[in-house]
Short mmCIF file of C-alpha atoms in Angstrom, two decimals:
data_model
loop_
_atom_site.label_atom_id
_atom_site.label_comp_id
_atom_site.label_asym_id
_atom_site.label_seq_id
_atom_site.Cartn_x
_atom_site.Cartn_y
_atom_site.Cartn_z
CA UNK H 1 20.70 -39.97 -64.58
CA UNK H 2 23.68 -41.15 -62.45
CA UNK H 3 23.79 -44.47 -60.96
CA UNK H 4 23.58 -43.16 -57.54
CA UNK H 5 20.63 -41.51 -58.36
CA UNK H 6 19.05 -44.39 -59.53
CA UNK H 7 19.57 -46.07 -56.50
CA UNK H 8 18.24 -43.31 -54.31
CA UNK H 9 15.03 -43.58 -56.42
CA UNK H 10 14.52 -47.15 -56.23
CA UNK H 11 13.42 -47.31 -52.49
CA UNK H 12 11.75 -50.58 -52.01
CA UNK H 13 8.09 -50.83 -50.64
CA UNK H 14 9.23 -51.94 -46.92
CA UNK H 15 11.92 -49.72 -46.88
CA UNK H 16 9.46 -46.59 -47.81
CA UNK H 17 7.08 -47.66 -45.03
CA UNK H 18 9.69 -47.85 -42.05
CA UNK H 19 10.16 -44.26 -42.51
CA UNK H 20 6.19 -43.98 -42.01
CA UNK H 21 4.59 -43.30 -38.46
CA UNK H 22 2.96 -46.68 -37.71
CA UNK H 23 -0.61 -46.43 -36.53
CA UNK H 24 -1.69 -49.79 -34.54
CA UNK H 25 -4.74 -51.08 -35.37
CA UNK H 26 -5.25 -52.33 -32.07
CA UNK H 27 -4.68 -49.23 -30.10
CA UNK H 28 -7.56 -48.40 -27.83
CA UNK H 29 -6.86 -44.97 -28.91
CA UNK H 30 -6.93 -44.54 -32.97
CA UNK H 31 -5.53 -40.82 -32.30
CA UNK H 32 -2.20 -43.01 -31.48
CA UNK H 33 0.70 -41.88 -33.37
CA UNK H 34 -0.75 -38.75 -35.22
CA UNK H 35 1.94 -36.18 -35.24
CA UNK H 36 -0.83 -33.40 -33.67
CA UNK H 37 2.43 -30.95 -32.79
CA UNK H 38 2.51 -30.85 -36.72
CA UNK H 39 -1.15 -31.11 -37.60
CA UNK H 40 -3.36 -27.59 -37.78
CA UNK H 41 -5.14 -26.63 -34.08
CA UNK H 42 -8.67 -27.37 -35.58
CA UNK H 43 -7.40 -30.97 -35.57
CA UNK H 44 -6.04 -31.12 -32.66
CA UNK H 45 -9.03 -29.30 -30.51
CA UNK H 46 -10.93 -31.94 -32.47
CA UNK H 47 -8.48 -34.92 -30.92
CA UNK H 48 -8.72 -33.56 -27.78
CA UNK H 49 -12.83 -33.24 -27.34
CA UNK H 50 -13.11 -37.15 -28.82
CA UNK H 51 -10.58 -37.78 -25.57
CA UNK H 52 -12.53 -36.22 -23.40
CA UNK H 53 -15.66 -37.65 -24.65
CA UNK H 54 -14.40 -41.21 -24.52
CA UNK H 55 -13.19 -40.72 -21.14
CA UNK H 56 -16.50 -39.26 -20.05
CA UNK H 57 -18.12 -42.11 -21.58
CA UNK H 58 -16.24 -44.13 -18.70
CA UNK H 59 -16.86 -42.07 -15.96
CA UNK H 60 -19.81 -42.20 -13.25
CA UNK H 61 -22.39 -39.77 -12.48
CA UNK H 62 -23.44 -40.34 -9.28
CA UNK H 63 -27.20 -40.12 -8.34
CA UNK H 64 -28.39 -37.90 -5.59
CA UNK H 65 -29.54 -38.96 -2.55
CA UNK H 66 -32.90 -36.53 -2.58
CA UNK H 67 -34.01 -34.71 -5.51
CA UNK H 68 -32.22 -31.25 -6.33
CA UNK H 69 -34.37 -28.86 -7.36
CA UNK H 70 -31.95 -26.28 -9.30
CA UNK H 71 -33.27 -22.80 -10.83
CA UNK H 72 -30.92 -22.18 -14.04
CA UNK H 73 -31.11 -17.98 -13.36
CA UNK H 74 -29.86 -14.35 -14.83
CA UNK H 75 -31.93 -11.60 -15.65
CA UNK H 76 -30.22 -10.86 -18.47
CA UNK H 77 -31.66 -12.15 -22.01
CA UNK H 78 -28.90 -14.33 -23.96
CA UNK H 79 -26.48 -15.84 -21.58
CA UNK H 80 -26.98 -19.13 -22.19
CA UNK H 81 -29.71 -20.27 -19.66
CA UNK H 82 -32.00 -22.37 -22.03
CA UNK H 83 -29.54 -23.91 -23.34
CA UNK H 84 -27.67 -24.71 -20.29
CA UNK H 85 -30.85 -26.12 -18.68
CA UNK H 86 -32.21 -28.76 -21.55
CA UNK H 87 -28.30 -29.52 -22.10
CA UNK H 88 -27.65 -30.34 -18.54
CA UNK H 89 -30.35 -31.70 -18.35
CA UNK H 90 -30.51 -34.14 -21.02
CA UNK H 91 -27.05 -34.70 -20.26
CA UNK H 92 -28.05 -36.29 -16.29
CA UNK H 93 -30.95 -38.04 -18.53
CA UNK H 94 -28.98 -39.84 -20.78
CA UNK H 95 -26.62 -41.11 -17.98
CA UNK H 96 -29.66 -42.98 -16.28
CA UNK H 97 -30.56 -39.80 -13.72
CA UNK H 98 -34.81 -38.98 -13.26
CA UNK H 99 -35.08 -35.64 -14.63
CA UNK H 100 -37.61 -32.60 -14.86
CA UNK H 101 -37.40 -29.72 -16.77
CA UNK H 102 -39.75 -27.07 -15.70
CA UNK H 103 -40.38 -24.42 -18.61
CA UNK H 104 -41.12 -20.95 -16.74
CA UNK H 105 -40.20 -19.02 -19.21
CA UNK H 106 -43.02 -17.56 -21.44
CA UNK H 107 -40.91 -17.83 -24.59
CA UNK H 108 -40.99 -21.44 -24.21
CA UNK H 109 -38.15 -22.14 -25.58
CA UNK H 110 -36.71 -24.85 -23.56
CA UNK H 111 -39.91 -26.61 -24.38
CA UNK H 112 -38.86 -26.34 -27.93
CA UNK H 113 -35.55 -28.22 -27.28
CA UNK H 114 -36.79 -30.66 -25.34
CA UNK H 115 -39.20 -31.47 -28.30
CA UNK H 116 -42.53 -31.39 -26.61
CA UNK H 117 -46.01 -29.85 -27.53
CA UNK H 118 -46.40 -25.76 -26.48
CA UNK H 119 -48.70 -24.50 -28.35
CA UNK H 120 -51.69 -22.37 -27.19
CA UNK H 121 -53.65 -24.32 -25.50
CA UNK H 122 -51.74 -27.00 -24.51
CA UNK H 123 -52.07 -27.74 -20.91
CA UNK H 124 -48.46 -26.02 -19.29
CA UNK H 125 -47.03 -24.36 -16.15
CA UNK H 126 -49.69 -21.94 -16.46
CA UNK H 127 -52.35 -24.36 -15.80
CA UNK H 128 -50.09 -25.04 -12.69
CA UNK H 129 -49.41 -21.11 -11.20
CA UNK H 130 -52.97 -20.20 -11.69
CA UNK H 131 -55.03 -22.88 -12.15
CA UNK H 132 -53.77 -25.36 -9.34
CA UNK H 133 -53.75 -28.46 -12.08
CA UNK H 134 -50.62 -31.17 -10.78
CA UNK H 135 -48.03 -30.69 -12.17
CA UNK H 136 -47.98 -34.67 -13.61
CA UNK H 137 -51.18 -33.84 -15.29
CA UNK H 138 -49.11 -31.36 -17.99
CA UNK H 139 -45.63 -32.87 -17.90
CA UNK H 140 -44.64 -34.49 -21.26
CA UNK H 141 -42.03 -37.22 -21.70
CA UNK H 142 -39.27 -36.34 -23.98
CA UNK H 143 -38.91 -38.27 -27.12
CA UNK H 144 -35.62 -38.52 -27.56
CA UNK H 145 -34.79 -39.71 -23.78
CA UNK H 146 -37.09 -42.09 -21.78
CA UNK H 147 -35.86 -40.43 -18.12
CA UNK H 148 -36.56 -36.81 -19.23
CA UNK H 149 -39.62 -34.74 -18.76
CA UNK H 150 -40.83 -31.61 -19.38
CA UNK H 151 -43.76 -29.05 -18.33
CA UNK H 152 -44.04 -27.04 -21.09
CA UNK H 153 -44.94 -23.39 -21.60
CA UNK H 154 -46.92 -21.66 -23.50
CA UNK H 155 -47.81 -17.81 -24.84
CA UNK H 156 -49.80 -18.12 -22.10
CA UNK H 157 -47.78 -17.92 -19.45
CA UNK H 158 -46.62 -14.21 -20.59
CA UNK H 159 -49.00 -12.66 -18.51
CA UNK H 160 -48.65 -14.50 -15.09
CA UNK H 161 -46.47 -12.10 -13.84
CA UNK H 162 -49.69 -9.39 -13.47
CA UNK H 163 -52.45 -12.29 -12.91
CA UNK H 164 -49.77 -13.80 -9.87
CA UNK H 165 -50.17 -10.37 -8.04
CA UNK H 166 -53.62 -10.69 -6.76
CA UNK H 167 -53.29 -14.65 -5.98
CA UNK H 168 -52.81 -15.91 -2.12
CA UNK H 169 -49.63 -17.23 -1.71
CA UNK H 170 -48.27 -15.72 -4.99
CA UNK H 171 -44.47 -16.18 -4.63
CA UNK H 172 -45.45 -20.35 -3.24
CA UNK H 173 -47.61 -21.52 -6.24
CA UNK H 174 -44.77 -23.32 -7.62
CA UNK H 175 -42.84 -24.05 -4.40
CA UNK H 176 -46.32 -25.90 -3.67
CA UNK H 177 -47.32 -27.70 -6.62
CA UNK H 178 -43.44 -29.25 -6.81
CA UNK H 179 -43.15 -30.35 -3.25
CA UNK H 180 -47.18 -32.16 -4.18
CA UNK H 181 -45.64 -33.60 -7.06
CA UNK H 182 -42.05 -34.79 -5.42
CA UNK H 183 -44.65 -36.44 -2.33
CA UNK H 184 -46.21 -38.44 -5.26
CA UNK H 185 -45.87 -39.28 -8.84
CA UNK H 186 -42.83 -37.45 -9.12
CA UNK H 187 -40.90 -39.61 -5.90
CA UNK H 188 -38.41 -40.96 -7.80
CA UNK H 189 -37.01 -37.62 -9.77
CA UNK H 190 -33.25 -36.88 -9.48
CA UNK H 191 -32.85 -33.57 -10.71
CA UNK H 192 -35.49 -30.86 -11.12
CA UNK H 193 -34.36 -28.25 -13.14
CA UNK H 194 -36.05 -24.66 -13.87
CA UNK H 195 -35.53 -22.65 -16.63
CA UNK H 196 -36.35 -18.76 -15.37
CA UNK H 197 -37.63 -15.58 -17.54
CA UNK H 198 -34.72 -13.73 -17.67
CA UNK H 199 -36.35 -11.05 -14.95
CA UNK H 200 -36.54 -11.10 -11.74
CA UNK H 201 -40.40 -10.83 -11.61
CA UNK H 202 -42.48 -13.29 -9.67
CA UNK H 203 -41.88 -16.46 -12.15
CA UNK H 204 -38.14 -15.82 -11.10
CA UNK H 205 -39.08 -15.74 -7.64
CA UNK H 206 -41.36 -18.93 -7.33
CA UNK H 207 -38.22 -20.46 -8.82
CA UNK H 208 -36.36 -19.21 -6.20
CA UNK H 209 -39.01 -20.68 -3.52
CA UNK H 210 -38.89 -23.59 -4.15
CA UNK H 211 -35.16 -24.30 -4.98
CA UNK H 212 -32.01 -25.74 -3.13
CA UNK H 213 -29.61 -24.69 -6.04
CA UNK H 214 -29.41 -21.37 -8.28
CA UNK H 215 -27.02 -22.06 -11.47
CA UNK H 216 -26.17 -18.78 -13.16
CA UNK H 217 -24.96 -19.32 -16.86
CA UNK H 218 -22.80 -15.95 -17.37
CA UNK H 219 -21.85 -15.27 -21.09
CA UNK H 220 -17.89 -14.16 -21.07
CA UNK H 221 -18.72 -10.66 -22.04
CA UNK H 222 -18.57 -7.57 -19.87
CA UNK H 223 -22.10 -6.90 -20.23
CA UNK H 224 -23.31 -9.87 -18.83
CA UNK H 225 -21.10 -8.97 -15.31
CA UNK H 226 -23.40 -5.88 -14.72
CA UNK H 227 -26.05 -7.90 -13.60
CA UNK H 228 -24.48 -10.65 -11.26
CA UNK H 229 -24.84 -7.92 -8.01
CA UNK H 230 -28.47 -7.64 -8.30
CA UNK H 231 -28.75 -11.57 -9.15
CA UNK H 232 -27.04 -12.33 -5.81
CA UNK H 233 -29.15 -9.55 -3.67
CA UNK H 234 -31.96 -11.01 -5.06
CA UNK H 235 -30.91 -14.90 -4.26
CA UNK H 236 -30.11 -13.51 -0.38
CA UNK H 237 -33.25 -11.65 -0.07
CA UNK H 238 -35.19 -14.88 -0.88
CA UNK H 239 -32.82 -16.93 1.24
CA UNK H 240 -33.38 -14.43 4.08
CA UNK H 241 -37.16 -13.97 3.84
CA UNK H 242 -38.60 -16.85 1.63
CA UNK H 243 -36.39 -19.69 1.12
CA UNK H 244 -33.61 -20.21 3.86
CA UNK H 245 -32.40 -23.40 1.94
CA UNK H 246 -31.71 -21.48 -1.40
CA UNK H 247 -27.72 -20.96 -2.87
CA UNK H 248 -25.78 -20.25 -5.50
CA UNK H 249 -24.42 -23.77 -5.98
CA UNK H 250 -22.90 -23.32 -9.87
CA UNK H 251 -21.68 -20.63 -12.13
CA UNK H 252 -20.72 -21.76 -15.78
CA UNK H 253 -19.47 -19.86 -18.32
CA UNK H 254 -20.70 -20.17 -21.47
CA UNK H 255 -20.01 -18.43 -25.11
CA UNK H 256 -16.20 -18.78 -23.77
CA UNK H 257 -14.00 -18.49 -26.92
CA UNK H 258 -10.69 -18.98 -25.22
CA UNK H 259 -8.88 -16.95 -28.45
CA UNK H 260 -9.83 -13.42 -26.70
CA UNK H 261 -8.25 -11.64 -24.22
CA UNK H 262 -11.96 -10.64 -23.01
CA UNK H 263 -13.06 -14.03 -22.61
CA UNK H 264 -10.09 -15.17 -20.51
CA UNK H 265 -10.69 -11.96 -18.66
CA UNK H 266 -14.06 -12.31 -17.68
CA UNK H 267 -13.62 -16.05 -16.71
CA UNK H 268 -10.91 -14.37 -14.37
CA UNK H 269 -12.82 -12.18 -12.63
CA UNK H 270 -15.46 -14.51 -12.34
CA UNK H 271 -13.81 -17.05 -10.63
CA UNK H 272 -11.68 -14.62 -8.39
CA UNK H 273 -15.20 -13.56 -7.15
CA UNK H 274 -16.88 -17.08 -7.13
CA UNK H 275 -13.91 -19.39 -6.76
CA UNK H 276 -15.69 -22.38 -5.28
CA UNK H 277 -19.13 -22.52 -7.34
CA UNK H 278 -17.38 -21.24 -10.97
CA UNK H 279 -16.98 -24.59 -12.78
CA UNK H 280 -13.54 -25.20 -14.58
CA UNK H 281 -15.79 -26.44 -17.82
CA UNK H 282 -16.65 -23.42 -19.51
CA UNK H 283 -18.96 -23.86 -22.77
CA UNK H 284 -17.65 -22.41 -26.43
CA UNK H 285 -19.21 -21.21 -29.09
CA UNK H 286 -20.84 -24.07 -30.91
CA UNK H 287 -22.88 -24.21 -33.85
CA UNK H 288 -24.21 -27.55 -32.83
CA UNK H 289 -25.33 -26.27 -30.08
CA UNK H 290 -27.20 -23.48 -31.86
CA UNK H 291 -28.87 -25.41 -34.84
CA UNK H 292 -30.21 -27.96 -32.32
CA UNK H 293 -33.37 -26.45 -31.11
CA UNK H 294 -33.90 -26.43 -34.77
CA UNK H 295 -34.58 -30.09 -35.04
CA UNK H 296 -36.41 -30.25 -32.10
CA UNK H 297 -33.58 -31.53 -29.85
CA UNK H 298 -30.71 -31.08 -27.43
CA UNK H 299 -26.98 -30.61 -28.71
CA UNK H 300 -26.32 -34.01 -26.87
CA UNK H 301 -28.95 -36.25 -28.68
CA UNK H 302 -28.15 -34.07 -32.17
CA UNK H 303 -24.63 -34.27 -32.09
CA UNK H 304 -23.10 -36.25 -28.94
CA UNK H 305 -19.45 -36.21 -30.70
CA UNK H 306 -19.68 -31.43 -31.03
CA UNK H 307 -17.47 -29.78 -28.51
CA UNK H 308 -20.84 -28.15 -27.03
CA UNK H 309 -22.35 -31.56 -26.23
CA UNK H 310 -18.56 -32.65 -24.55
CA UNK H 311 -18.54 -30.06 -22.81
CA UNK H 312 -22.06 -29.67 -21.51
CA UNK H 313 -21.48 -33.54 -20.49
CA UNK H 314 -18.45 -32.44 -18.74
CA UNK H 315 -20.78 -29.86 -16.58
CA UNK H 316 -23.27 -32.26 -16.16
CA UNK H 317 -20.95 -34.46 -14.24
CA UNK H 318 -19.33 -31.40 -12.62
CA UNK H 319 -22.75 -31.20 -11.03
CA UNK H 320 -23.69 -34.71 -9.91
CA UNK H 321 -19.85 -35.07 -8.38
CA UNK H 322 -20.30 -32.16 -6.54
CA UNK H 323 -24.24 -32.85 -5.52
CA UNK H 324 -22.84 -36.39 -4.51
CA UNK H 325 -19.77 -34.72 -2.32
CA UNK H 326 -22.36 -31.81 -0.59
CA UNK H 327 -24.35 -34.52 0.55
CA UNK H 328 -21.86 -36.52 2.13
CA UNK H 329 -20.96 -33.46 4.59
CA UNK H 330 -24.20 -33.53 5.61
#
């Protein structure tokens, strides 16, 4: 080996680490001089949700002034509506908001999210519809957050639909047993959130009744457009006959995987339609989110740091700033 070679190779210690990228310990930001143009898009999707998560952590969600009772609605099965409810709800929760999540779905599977006791028998929103129990008499506390509830439901509740038919006042039983419960023990509630069969049968409609707010998850697939005519018939016909109060306050689209050209497509057409209640926040596929339930919980007590719980977060928010800005037109 020449001499000049040898010298090439004998690169001292501080002369080999002043050709390194420093990374300052001190940084408020340890994501600080990563190269991410020359890192692998996995890591830098994975940057970019820990940003967005830290600066969420900062931000305010403002309370409401009165409570907002919101029915989370589409007839079609698999859009994203459970989820969307416990998620946004927990979400509100975990930021210091006073929230309700009211199972009417007989597949009770918000119930199982949420963590709380639905098993046969166990006093639900059944009890409630047909039964005329209060509503703070079946409501469970969730065990992961102190400011969330939930009224369950139960196998029971599959057959309300038929046994609602014959009852006075069938489309107000809920509508009724809310506004008891928001005159009482239920005064200090934020956000009351409903989590509808996905029909538009009489569970749907006491929903509708009783509700300011419709949020309509919509799954960025073709399929799940079909459906979004009736939905919006059906919301007018209740605000026209039942409920003048009642809107379409939020779309979000969920399932969005931003790689397709169908995704981007349907979030398109969506917001061309809906410009002013489709949220910017869509939600992506997540297994977080998925597996959750599984344990018993919401994605944002399982895994706070997963690009489902950022983003559901991120909705969240969307919702109280936009709650907090409707009521200041008032």
């Amino acid at each position: 080996m020449s001499t000049d070679q040898t010298q090439h190779t004998n690169v001292t210690d501080d002369e080999r680490s002043s050709t390194l990228p420093s990374v300052s310990r001190e940084t408020s930001d340890p994501f600080d001089g990563l190269a991410e143009d020359h890192g692998s898009p996995l890591a830098a999707q994975m940057m970019a949700t820990e940003r967005h998560r830290r600066e969420l952590e900062e931000a305010t969600f403002p309370r409401p002034p009165r409570t907002r009772v919101i029915a989370v609605s589409n007839q079609k099965g698999g859009v994203g509506k459970t989820t969307t409810s416990v998620n946004v709800a927990a979400a509100l929760a975990k930021r210091g908001a006073n929230v309700l999540v009211i199972d009417a779905d007989p597949q009770g599977n918000a119930s199982t999210a949420l963590g709380v006791d639905h098993r046969s028998g166990t006093p639900s929103i059944y009890d409630v519809l047909l039964d005329d129990v209060p509503m703070n008499k079946v409501a469970q506390r969730c065990p992961d957050i102190d400011t969330l509830w939930c009224v369950p439901a139960t196998i029971d509740l599959a057959g309300a639909d038929i046994e609602l038919v014959s009852v006075v006042r069938r489309e107000f039983r809920l509508h009724d047993a809310v506004k008891e419960l928001l005159a009482g023990p239920g005064k200090n509630l934020d956000y009351v959130f409903i989590d509808c069969p996905p029909s538009l049968g009489l569970l749907t409609l006491n929903a509708m009744v009783v509700a300011t707010e419709v949020l309509i998850p919509i799954q960025c697939e073709y399929y799940a457009l079909e459906g979004l005519t009736q939905l919006m018939k059906t919301v007018e016909m209740v605000r026209k006959h039942l409920n003048q109060g009642i809107h379409v306050s939020t779309i979000v689209l969920t399932m969005y995987d931003g790689r397709t050209n169908l995704a981007r497509e349907v979030a398109s057409e969506v917001r061309s339609h809906f410009p002013s209640q489709t949220l910017e926040q869509t939600v992506p596929r997540s297994v977080r989110v998925s597996e959750a339930p599984g344990f018993g919980q919401t994605v944002i007590t399982h895994d706070p740091h997963s690009s489902g719980a950022v983003a559901y977060t991120a909705i969240a928010r969307d919702i109280a700033v936009r709650g907090a800005a409707g009521s200041e037109k008032q």
